[in-house]
Amino acid sequence: MKLPAFYLLDAISKNVFEPYARHFTPIVVRLYLDTYEQVDQATKGKMEEMLLTWRTGSPIGRELVGVVPQVAIERQIWPGDPNQYAQVW
């Protein structure tokens, strides 16, 4: 039930963007991470795929919800060398 809700948030933010992406930004980190902790491995994989699309999901090809929330989520679900995020961007 949680993944379809995230797909809806994703679709609205990507297709309409303003003002929805801006309104989702303040809550997206906690919402994503709380949800990620509650779902099975297959759903986590789908959420990770979606998260990668957020890197260039805005109308100008930038982070859908901003670089700070994007990196905050990625650091929590893919811990490791903090320099890896700079290399990806």
PDB file of C-alpha atoms in Angstrom:
ATOM      1  CA  MET A   1       0.000   0.000   0.000  1.00  0.00           C
ATOM      2  CA  LYS A   2       2.910   2.375   0.652  1.00  0.00           C
ATOM      3  CA  LEU A   3       4.618   2.060  -2.724  1.00  0.00           C
ATOM      4  CA  PRO A   4       1.602   3.182  -4.792  1.00  0.00           C
ATOM      5  CA  ALA A   5       1.335   6.292  -2.603  1.00  0.00           C
ATOM      6  CA  PHE A   6       4.979   7.099  -3.325  1.00  0.00           C
ATOM      7  CA  TYR A   7       4.407   6.496  -7.024  1.00  0.00           C
ATOM      8  CA  LEU A   8       1.561   9.021  -6.861  1.00  0.00           C
ATOM      9  CA  LEU A   9       3.773  11.588  -5.088  1.00  0.00           C
ATOM     10  CA  ASP A  10       6.460  10.910  -7.702  1.00  0.00           C
ATOM     11  CA  ALA A  11       4.105  11.322 -10.664  1.00  0.00           C
ATOM     12  CA  ILE A  12       2.505  14.508  -9.357  1.00  0.00           C
ATOM     13  CA  SER A  13       5.870  16.055  -8.534  1.00  0.00           C
ATOM     14  CA  LYS A  14       7.399  15.196 -11.901  1.00  0.00           C
ATOM     15  CA  ASN A  15       4.419  16.007 -14.117  1.00  0.00           C
ATOM     16  CA  VAL A  16       3.043  19.090 -12.404  1.00  0.00           C
ATOM     17  CA  PHE A  17       6.105  20.027 -10.304  1.00  0.00           C
ATOM     18  CA  GLU A  18       5.130  23.491  -9.061  1.00  0.00           C
ATOM     19  CA  PRO A  19       3.840  23.809  -6.368  1.00  0.00           C
ATOM     20  CA  TYR A  20       3.721  20.120  -5.423  1.00  0.00           C
ATOM     21  CA  ALA A  21       7.422  19.260  -5.337  1.00  0.00           C
ATOM     22  CA  ARG A  22       8.018  22.334  -3.179  1.00  0.00           C
ATOM     23  CA  HIS A  23       5.266  21.296  -0.757  1.00  0.00           C
ATOM     24  CA  PHE A  24       6.525  17.713  -0.518  1.00  0.00           C
ATOM     25  CA  THR A  25      10.137  18.747   0.096  1.00  0.00           C
ATOM     26  CA  PRO A  26       9.855  19.546   3.837  1.00  0.00           C
ATOM     27  CA  ILE A  27       8.377  16.126   4.626  1.00  0.00           C
ATOM     28  CA  VAL A  28       9.922  13.855   2.018  1.00  0.00           C
ATOM     29  CA  VAL A  29      13.071  12.800   3.904  1.00  0.00           C
ATOM     30  CA  ARG A  30      11.281  11.571   7.018  1.00  0.00           C
ATOM     31  CA  LEU A  31       8.366  10.133   5.014  1.00  0.00           C
ATOM     32  CA  TYR A  32      10.692   8.242   2.667  1.00  0.00           C
ATOM     33  CA  LEU A  33      12.956   6.896   5.412  1.00  0.00           C
ATOM     34  CA  ASP A  34      10.082   5.878   7.706  1.00  0.00           C
ATOM     35  CA  THR A  35       8.405   4.066   4.835  1.00  0.00           C
ATOM     36  CA  TYR A  36      11.650   2.448   3.680  1.00  0.00           C
ATOM     37  CA  GLU A  37      12.166   0.923   7.135  1.00  0.00           C
ATOM     38  CA  GLN A  38       8.691  -0.649   7.100  1.00  0.00           C
ATOM     39  CA  VAL A  39       8.623  -2.380   3.719  1.00  0.00           C
ATOM     40  CA  ASP A  40       9.992  -5.670   2.409  1.00  0.00           C
ATOM     41  CA  GLN A  41      13.156  -6.000   0.323  1.00  0.00           C
ATOM     42  CA  ALA A  42      11.353  -6.044  -3.037  1.00  0.00           C
ATOM     43  CA  THR A  43       9.562  -2.795  -2.198  1.00  0.00           C
ATOM     44  CA  LYS A  44      12.820  -1.260  -0.992  1.00  0.00           C
ATOM     45  CA  GLY A  45      14.295  -2.029  -4.397  1.00  0.00           C
ATOM     46  CA  LYS A  46      11.439  -0.247  -6.153  1.00  0.00           C
ATOM     47  CA  MET A  47      11.779   2.728  -3.813  1.00  0.00           C
ATOM     48  CA  GLU A  48      15.503   2.895  -4.563  1.00  0.00           C
ATOM     49  CA  GLU A  49      14.818   2.870  -8.314  1.00  0.00           C
ATOM     50  CA  MET A  50      12.367   5.728  -7.855  1.00  0.00           C
ATOM     51  CA  LEU A  51      14.844   7.654  -5.694  1.00  0.00           C
ATOM     52  CA  LEU A  52      17.464   7.488  -8.437  1.00  0.00           C
ATOM     53  CA  THR A  53      15.004   9.101 -10.865  1.00  0.00           C
ATOM     54  CA  TRP A  54      14.636  11.995  -8.425  1.00  0.00           C
ATOM     55  CA  ARG A  55      18.220  13.033  -9.121  1.00  0.00           C
ATOM     56  CA  THR A  56      17.138  14.528 -12.442  1.00  0.00           C
ATOM     57  CA  GLY A  57      13.353  14.604 -12.009  1.00  0.00           C
ATOM     58  CA  SER A  58      12.722  18.346 -12.021  1.00  0.00           C
ATOM     59  CA  PRO A  59      11.718  20.144 -15.226  1.00  0.00           C
ATOM     60  CA  ILE A  60      15.255  21.513 -15.555  1.00  0.00           C
ATOM     61  CA  GLY A  61      16.908  18.142 -14.985  1.00  0.00           C
ATOM     62  CA  ARG A  62      17.915  18.818 -11.391  1.00  0.00           C
ATOM     63  CA  GLU A  63      16.965  17.085  -8.151  1.00  0.00           C
ATOM     64  CA  LEU A  64      13.196  16.749  -7.846  1.00  0.00           C
ATOM     65  CA  VAL A  65      13.069  17.710  -4.156  1.00  0.00           C
ATOM     66  CA  GLY A  66      16.438  19.479  -3.925  1.00  0.00           C
ATOM     67  CA  VAL A  67      19.973  18.288  -3.391  1.00  0.00           C
ATOM     68  CA  VAL A  68      19.904  18.413   0.432  1.00  0.00           C
ATOM     69  CA  PRO A  69      16.884  16.088   0.842  1.00  0.00           C
ATOM     70  CA  GLN A  70      18.157  13.825  -1.946  1.00  0.00           C
ATOM     71  CA  VAL A  71      21.563  13.359  -0.323  1.00  0.00           C
ATOM     72  CA  ALA A  72      20.011  12.985   3.143  1.00  0.00           C
ATOM     73  CA  ILE A  73      17.899  10.069   1.931  1.00  0.00           C
ATOM     74  CA  GLU A  74      20.718   8.455  -0.022  1.00  0.00           C
ATOM     75  CA  ARG A  75      23.140   8.643   2.902  1.00  0.00           C
ATOM     76  CA  GLN A  76      20.649   6.837   5.109  1.00  0.00           C
ATOM     77  CA  ILE A  77      19.819   4.017   2.721  1.00  0.00           C
ATOM     78  CA  TRP A  78      23.280   3.667   1.157  1.00  0.00           C
ATOM     79  CA  PRO A  79      25.727   4.393   3.975  1.00  0.00           C
ATOM     80  CA  GLY A  80      29.391   4.438   3.182  1.00  0.00           C
ATOM     81  CA  ASP A  81      31.982   6.830   1.883  1.00  0.00           C
ATOM     82  CA  PRO A  82      30.495  10.359   1.937  1.00  0.00           C
ATOM     83  CA  ASN A  83      32.615  11.267  -1.086  1.00  0.00           C
ATOM     84  CA  GLN A  84      30.608   8.857  -3.252  1.00  0.00           C
ATOM     85  CA  TYR A  85      27.717  11.334  -3.364  1.00  0.00           C
ATOM     86  CA  ALA A  86      29.866  14.090  -4.802  1.00  0.00           C
ATOM     87  CA  GLN A  87      31.128  11.696  -7.478  1.00  0.00           C
ATOM     88  CA  VAL A  88      27.625  10.707  -8.516  1.00  0.00           C
ATOM     89  CA  TRP A  89      26.460  14.312  -8.837  1.00  0.00           C
TER      90      TRP A  89
END
